[in-house]
mmCIF file of C-alpha atoms in Angstrom:
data_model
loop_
_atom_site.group_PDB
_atom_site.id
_atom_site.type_symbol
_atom_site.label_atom_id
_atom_site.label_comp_id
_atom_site.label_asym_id
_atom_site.label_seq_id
_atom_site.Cartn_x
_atom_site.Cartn_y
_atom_site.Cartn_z
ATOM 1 C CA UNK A 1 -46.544 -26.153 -175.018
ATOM 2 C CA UNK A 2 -48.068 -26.283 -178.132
ATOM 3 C CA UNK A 3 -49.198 -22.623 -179.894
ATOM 4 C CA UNK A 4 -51.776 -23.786 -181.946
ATOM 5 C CA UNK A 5 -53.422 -25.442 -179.218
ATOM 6 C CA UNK A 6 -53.038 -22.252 -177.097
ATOM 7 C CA UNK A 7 -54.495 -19.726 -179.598
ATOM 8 C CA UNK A 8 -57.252 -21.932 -180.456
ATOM 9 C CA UNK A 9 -57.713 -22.143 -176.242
ATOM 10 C CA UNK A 10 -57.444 -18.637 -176.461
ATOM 11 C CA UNK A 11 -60.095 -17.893 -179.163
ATOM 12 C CA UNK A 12 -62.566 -20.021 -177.594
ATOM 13 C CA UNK A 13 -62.422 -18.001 -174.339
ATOM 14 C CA UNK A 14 -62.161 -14.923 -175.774
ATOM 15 C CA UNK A 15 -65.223 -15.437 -178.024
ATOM 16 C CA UNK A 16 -67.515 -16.620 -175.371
ATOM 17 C CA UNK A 17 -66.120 -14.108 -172.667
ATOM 18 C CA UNK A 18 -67.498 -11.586 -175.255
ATOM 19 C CA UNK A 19 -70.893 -12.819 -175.352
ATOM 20 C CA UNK A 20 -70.287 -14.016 -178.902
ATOM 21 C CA UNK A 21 -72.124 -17.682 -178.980
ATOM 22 C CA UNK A 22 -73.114 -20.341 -175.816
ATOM 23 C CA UNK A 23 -69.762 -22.355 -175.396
ATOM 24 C CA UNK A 24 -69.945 -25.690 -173.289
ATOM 25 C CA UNK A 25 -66.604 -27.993 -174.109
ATOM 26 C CA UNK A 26 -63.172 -29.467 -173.212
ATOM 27 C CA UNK A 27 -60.769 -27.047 -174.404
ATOM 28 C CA UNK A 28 -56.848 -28.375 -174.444
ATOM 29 C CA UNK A 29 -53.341 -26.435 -174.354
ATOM 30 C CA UNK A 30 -50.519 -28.590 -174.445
ATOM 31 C CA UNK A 31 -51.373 -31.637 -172.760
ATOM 32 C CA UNK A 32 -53.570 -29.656 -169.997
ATOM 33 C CA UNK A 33 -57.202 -29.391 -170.083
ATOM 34 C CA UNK A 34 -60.090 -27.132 -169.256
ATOM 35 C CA UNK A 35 -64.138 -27.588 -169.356
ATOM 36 C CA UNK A 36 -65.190 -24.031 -170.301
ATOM 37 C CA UNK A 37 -68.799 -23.965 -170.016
ATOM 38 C CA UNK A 38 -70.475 -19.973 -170.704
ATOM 39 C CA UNK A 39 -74.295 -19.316 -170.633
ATOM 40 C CA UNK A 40 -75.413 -17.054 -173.383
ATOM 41 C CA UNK A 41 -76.215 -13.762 -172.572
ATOM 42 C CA UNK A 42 -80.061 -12.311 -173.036
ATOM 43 C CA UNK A 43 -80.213 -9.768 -175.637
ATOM 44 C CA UNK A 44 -81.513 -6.908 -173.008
ATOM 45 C CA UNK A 45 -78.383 -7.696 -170.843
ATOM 46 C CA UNK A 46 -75.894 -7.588 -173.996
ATOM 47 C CA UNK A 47 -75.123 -3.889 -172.718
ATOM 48 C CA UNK A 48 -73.042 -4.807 -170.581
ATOM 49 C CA UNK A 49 -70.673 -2.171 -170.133
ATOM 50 C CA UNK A 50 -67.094 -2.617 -171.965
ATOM 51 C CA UNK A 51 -64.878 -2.501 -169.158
ATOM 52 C CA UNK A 52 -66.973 -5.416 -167.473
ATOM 53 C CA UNK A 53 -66.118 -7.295 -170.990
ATOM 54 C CA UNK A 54 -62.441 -6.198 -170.358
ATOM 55 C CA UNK A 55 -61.608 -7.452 -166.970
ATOM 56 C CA UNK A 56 -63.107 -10.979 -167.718
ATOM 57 C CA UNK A 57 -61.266 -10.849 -171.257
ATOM 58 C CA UNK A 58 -58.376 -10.779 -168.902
ATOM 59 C CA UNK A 59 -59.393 -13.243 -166.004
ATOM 60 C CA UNK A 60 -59.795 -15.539 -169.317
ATOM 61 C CA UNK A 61 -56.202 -14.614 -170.894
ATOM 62 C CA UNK A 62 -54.749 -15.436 -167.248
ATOM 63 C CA UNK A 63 -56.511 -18.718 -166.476
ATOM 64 C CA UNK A 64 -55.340 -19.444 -170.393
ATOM 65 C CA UNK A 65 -51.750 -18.237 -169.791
ATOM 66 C CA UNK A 66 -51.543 -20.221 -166.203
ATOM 67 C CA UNK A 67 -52.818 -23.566 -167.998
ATOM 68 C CA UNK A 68 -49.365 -22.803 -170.452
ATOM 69 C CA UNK A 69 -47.080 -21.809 -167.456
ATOM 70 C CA UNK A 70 -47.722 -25.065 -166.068
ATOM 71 C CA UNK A 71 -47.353 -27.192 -168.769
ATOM 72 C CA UNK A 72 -44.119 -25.792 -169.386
ATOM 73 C CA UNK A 73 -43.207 -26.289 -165.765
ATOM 74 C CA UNK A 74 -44.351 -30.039 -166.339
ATOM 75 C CA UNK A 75 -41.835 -30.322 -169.234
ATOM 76 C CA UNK A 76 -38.845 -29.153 -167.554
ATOM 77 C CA UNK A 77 -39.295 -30.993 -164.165
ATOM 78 C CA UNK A 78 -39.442 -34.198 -166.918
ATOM 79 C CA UNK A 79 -36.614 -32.850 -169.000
ATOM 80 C CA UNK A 80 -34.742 -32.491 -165.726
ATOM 81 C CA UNK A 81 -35.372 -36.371 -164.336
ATOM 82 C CA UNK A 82 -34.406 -37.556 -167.707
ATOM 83 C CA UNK A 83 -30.841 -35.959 -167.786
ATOM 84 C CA UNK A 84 -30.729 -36.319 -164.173
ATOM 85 C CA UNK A 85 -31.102 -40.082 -164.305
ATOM 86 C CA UNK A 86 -28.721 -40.514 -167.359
ATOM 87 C CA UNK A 87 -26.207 -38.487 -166.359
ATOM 88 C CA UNK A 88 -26.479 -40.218 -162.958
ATOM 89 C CA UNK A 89 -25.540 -43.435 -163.901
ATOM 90 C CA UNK A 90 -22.382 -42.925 -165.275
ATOM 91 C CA UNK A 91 -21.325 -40.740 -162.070
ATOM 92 C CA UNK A 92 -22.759 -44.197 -160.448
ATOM 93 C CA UNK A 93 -20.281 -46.452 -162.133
ATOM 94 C CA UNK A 94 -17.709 -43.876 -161.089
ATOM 95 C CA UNK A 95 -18.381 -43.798 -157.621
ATOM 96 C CA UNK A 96 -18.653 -47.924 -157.752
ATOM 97 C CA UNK A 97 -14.660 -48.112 -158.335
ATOM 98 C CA UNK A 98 -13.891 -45.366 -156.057
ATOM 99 C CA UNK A 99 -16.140 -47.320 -153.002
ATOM 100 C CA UNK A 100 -14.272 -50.504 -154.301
ATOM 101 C CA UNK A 101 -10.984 -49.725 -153.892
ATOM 102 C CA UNK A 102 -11.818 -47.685 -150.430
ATOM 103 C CA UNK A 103 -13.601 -50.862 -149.182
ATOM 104 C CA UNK A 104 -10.875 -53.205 -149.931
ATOM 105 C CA UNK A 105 -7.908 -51.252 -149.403
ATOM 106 C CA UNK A 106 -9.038 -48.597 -147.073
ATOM 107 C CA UNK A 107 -7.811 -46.210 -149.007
ATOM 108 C CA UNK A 108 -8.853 -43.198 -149.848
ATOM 109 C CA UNK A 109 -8.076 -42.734 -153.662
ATOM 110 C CA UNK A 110 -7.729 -38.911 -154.640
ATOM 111 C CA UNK A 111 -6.194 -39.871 -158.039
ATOM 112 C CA UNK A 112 -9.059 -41.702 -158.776
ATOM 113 C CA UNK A 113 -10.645 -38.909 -160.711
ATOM 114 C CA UNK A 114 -7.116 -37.854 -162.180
ATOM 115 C CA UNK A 115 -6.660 -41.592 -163.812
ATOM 116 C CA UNK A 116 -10.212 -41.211 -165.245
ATOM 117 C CA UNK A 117 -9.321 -38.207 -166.616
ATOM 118 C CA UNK A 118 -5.610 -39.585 -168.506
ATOM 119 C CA UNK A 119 -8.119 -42.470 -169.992
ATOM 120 C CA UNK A 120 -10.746 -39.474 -171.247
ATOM 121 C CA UNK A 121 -7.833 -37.808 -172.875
ATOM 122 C CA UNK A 122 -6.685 -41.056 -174.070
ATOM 123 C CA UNK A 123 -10.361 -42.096 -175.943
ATOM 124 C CA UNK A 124 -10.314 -38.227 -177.230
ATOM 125 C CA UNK A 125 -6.267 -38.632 -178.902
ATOM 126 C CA UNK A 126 -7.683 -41.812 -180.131
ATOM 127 C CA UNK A 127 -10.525 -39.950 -181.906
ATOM 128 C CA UNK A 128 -8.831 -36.955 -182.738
ATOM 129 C CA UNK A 129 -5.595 -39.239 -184.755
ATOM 130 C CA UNK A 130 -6.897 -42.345 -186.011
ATOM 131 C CA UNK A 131 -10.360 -41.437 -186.284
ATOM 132 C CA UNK A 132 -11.366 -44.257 -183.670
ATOM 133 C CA UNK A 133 -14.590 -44.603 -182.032
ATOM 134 C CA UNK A 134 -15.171 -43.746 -178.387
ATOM 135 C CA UNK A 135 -16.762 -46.936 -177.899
ATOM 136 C CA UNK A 136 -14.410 -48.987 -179.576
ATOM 137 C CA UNK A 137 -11.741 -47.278 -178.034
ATOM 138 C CA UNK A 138 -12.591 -48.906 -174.893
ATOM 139 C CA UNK A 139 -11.005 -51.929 -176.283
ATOM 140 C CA UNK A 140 -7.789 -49.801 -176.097
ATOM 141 C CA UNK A 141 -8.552 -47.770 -173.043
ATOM 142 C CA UNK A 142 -9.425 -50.554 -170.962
ATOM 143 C CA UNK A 143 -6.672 -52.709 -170.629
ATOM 144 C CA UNK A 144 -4.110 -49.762 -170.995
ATOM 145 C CA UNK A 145 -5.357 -48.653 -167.867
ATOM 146 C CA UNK A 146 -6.003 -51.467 -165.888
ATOM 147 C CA UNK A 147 -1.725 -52.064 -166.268
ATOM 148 C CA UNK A 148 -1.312 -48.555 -165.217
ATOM 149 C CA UNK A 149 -3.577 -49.214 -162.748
ATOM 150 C CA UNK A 150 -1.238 -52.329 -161.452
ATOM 151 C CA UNK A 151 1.762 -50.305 -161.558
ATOM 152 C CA UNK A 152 0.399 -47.859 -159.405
ATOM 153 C CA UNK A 153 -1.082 -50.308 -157.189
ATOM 154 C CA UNK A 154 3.072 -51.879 -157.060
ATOM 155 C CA UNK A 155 5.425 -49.453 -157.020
ATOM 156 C CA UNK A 156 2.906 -46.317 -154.989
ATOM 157 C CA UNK A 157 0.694 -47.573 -152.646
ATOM 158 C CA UNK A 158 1.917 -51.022 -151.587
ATOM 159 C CA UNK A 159 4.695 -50.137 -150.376
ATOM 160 C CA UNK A 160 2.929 -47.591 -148.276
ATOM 161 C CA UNK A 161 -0.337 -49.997 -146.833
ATOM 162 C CA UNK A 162 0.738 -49.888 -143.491
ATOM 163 C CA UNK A 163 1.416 -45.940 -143.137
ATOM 164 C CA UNK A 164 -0.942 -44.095 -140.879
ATOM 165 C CA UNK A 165 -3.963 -42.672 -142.819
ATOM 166 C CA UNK A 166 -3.158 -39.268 -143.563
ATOM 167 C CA UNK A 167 -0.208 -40.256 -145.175
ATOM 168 C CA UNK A 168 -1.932 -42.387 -147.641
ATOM 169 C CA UNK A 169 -4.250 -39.960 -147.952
ATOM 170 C CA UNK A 170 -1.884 -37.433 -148.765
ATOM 171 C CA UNK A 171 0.354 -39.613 -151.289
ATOM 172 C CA UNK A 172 -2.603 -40.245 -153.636
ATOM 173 C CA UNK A 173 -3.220 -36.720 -153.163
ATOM 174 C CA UNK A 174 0.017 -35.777 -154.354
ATOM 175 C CA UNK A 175 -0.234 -38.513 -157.463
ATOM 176 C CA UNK A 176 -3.526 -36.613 -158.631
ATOM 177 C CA UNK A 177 -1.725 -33.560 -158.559
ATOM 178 C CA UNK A 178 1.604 -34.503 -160.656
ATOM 179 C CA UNK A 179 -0.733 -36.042 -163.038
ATOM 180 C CA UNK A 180 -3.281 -33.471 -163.324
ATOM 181 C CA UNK A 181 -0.462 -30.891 -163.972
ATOM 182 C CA UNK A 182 1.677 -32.973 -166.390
ATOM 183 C CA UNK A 183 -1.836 -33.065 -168.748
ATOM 184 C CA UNK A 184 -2.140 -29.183 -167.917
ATOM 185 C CA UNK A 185 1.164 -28.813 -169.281
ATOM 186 C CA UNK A 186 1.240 -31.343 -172.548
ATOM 187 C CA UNK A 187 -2.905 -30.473 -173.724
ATOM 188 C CA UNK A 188 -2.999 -27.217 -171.753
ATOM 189 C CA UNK A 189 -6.278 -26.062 -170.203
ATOM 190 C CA UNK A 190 -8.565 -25.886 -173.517
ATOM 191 C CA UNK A 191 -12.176 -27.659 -173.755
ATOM 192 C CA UNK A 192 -11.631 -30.796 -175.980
ATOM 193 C CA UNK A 193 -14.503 -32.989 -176.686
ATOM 194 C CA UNK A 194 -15.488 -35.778 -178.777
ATOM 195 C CA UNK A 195 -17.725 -35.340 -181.689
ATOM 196 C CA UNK A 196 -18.358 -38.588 -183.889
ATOM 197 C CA UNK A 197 -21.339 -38.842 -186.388
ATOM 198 C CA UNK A 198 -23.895 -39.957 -183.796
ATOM 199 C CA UNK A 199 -23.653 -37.437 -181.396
ATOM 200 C CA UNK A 200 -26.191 -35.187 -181.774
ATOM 201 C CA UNK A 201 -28.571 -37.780 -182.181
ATOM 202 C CA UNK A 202 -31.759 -37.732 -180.028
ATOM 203 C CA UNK A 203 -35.506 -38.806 -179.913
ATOM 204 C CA UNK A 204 -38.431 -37.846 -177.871
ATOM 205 C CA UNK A 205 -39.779 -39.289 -174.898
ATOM 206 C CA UNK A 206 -43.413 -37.877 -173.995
ATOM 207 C CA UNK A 207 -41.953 -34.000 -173.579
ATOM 208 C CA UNK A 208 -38.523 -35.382 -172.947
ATOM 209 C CA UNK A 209 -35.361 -34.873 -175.134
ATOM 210 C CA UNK A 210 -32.778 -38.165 -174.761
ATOM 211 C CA UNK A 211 -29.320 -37.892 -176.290
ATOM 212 C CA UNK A 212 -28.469 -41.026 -177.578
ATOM 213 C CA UNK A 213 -25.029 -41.150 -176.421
ATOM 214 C CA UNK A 214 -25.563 -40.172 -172.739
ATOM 215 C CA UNK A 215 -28.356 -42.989 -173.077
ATOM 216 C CA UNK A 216 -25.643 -45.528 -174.424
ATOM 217 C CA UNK A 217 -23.640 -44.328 -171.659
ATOM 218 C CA UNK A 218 -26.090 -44.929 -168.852
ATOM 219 C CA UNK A 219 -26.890 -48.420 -170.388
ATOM 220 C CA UNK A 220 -23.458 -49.322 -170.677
ATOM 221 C CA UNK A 221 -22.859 -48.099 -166.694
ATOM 222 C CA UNK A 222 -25.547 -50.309 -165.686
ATOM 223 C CA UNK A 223 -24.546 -53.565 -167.231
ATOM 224 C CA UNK A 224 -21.006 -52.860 -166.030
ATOM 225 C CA UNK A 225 -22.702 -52.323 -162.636
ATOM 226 C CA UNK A 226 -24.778 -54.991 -162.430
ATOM 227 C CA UNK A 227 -21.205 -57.257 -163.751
ATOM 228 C CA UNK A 228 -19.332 -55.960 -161.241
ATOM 229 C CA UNK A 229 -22.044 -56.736 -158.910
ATOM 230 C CA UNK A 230 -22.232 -60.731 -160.055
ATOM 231 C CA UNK A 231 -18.564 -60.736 -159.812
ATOM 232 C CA UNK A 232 -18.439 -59.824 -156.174
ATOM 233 C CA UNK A 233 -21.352 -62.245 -155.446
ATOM 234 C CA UNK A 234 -20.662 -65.684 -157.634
ATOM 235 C CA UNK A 235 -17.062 -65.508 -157.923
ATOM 236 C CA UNK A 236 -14.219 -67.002 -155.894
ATOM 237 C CA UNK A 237 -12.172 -64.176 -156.801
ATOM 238 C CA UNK A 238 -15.162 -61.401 -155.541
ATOM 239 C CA UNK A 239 -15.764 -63.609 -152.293
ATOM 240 C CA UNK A 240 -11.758 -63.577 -151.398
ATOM 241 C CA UNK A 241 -11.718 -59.655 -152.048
ATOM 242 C CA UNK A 242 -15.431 -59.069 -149.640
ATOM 243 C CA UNK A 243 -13.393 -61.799 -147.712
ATOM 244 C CA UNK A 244 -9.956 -59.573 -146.996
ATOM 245 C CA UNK A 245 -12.659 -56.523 -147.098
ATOM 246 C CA UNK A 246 -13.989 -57.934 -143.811
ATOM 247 C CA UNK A 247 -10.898 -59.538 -142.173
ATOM 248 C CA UNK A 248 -7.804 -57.929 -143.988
ATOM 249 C CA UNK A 249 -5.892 -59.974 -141.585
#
């Protein structure tokens, strides 16, 4: 909502809800609009008593103050989509390695979400002792954790692909917790987050605030999506791993 626009909206009605001057126009608060259009009164009906005056002074203020209310309930429901969508994408790109691994090696991968979180604190260390960006840091981050990533794939659950379920279930359940606690008990359980030069930066988007970094972030899910996606599709590699997907046998 804009205030200027809303006083002026406000005047307007006020003035010819009083009888002031004839008023016929297109009168906008904040993006909304409303054709006011008042007949002037005759001068022997100007005696109008005040309390008439008063309750369509405040039919006016309340038509005026509904006209804001929704505005503002405009900008939020955008606000909301914006974040919503942003946000979503990364939790996309997430959920992409979890479904991989599930589809390929029917398992179920609790520590999923506890390796993601080693590689967070990782980028943060990173930041916080060599001053490195989070984005370059990937460069670090990413094949660091693709060899833990093989070891665990080795020496935990290969040895274990043929055990019923449940137990698979519950030995990546057990890896997220050891790993989860042994952060807990080197970083403790304190906030930490990354703050490099750029990260307040924003612009506006009609009514919409973007953060720069969470769009980054988004854009950077997507292409990784839509790479991981080709891979599957053109490659021999991703056609022997939808392949063993289908048939494991």
């Amino acid at each position: 909502p804009r205030p200027p626009s809303a006083v002026w909206a406000v005047m307007a009605c006020c003035a010819t809800s009083m009888g002031c001057r004839p008023y016929n126009g297109t009168t906008e608060v904040g993006g909304a609009s409303a054709t006011l259009k008042v007949v002037e009164v005759p001068p022997e009906g100007r005696s109008i008593d005040f309390a008439l005056k008063g309750v369509r002074l405040l039919e006016v203020l309340g038509a005026a103050g509904e006209m804001i209310s929704t505005t503002e309930d405009t900008n939020r429901f955008l606000q909301a989509v914006v974040s919503g969508v942003l946000l979503g994408g990364v939790y996309g790109l997430v959920a992409s390695g979890l479904s991989l691994i599930f589809g390929v090696l029917r398992i179920i991968n609790f520590a999923h979400g506890a390796v993601m979180m080693l590689g967070m604190y990782t980028t943060y260390w990173l930041f916080a002792l060599l001053a490195v960006d989070p984005y370059v840091s990937i460069l670090i981050t990413g094949p660091l954790f693709f060899v833990i990533g093989v070891v665990i794939q080795r020496v935990i659950i290969e040895p274990n692909r043929l055990a019923a379920e449940h137990n698979q279930l519950l030995l990546t359940l057990g890896l997220a917790l050891f790993l989860e606690n042994l952060a807990l008990v080197l970083w403790q359980g304190d906030f930490r987050t990354v703050r490099p030069s750029y990260a307040g930066a924003s612009f506006v988007l009609g009514e919409a605030l973007v953060e720069v970094p969470r769009l980054v972030a988004c854009g950077g899910a997507v292409v990784m999506a839509l790479a991981l996606f080709a891979f599957l599709r053109r490659t021999d590699v991703g056609k022997a791993i939808r392949a063993l997907s289908e048939e494991p046998e």
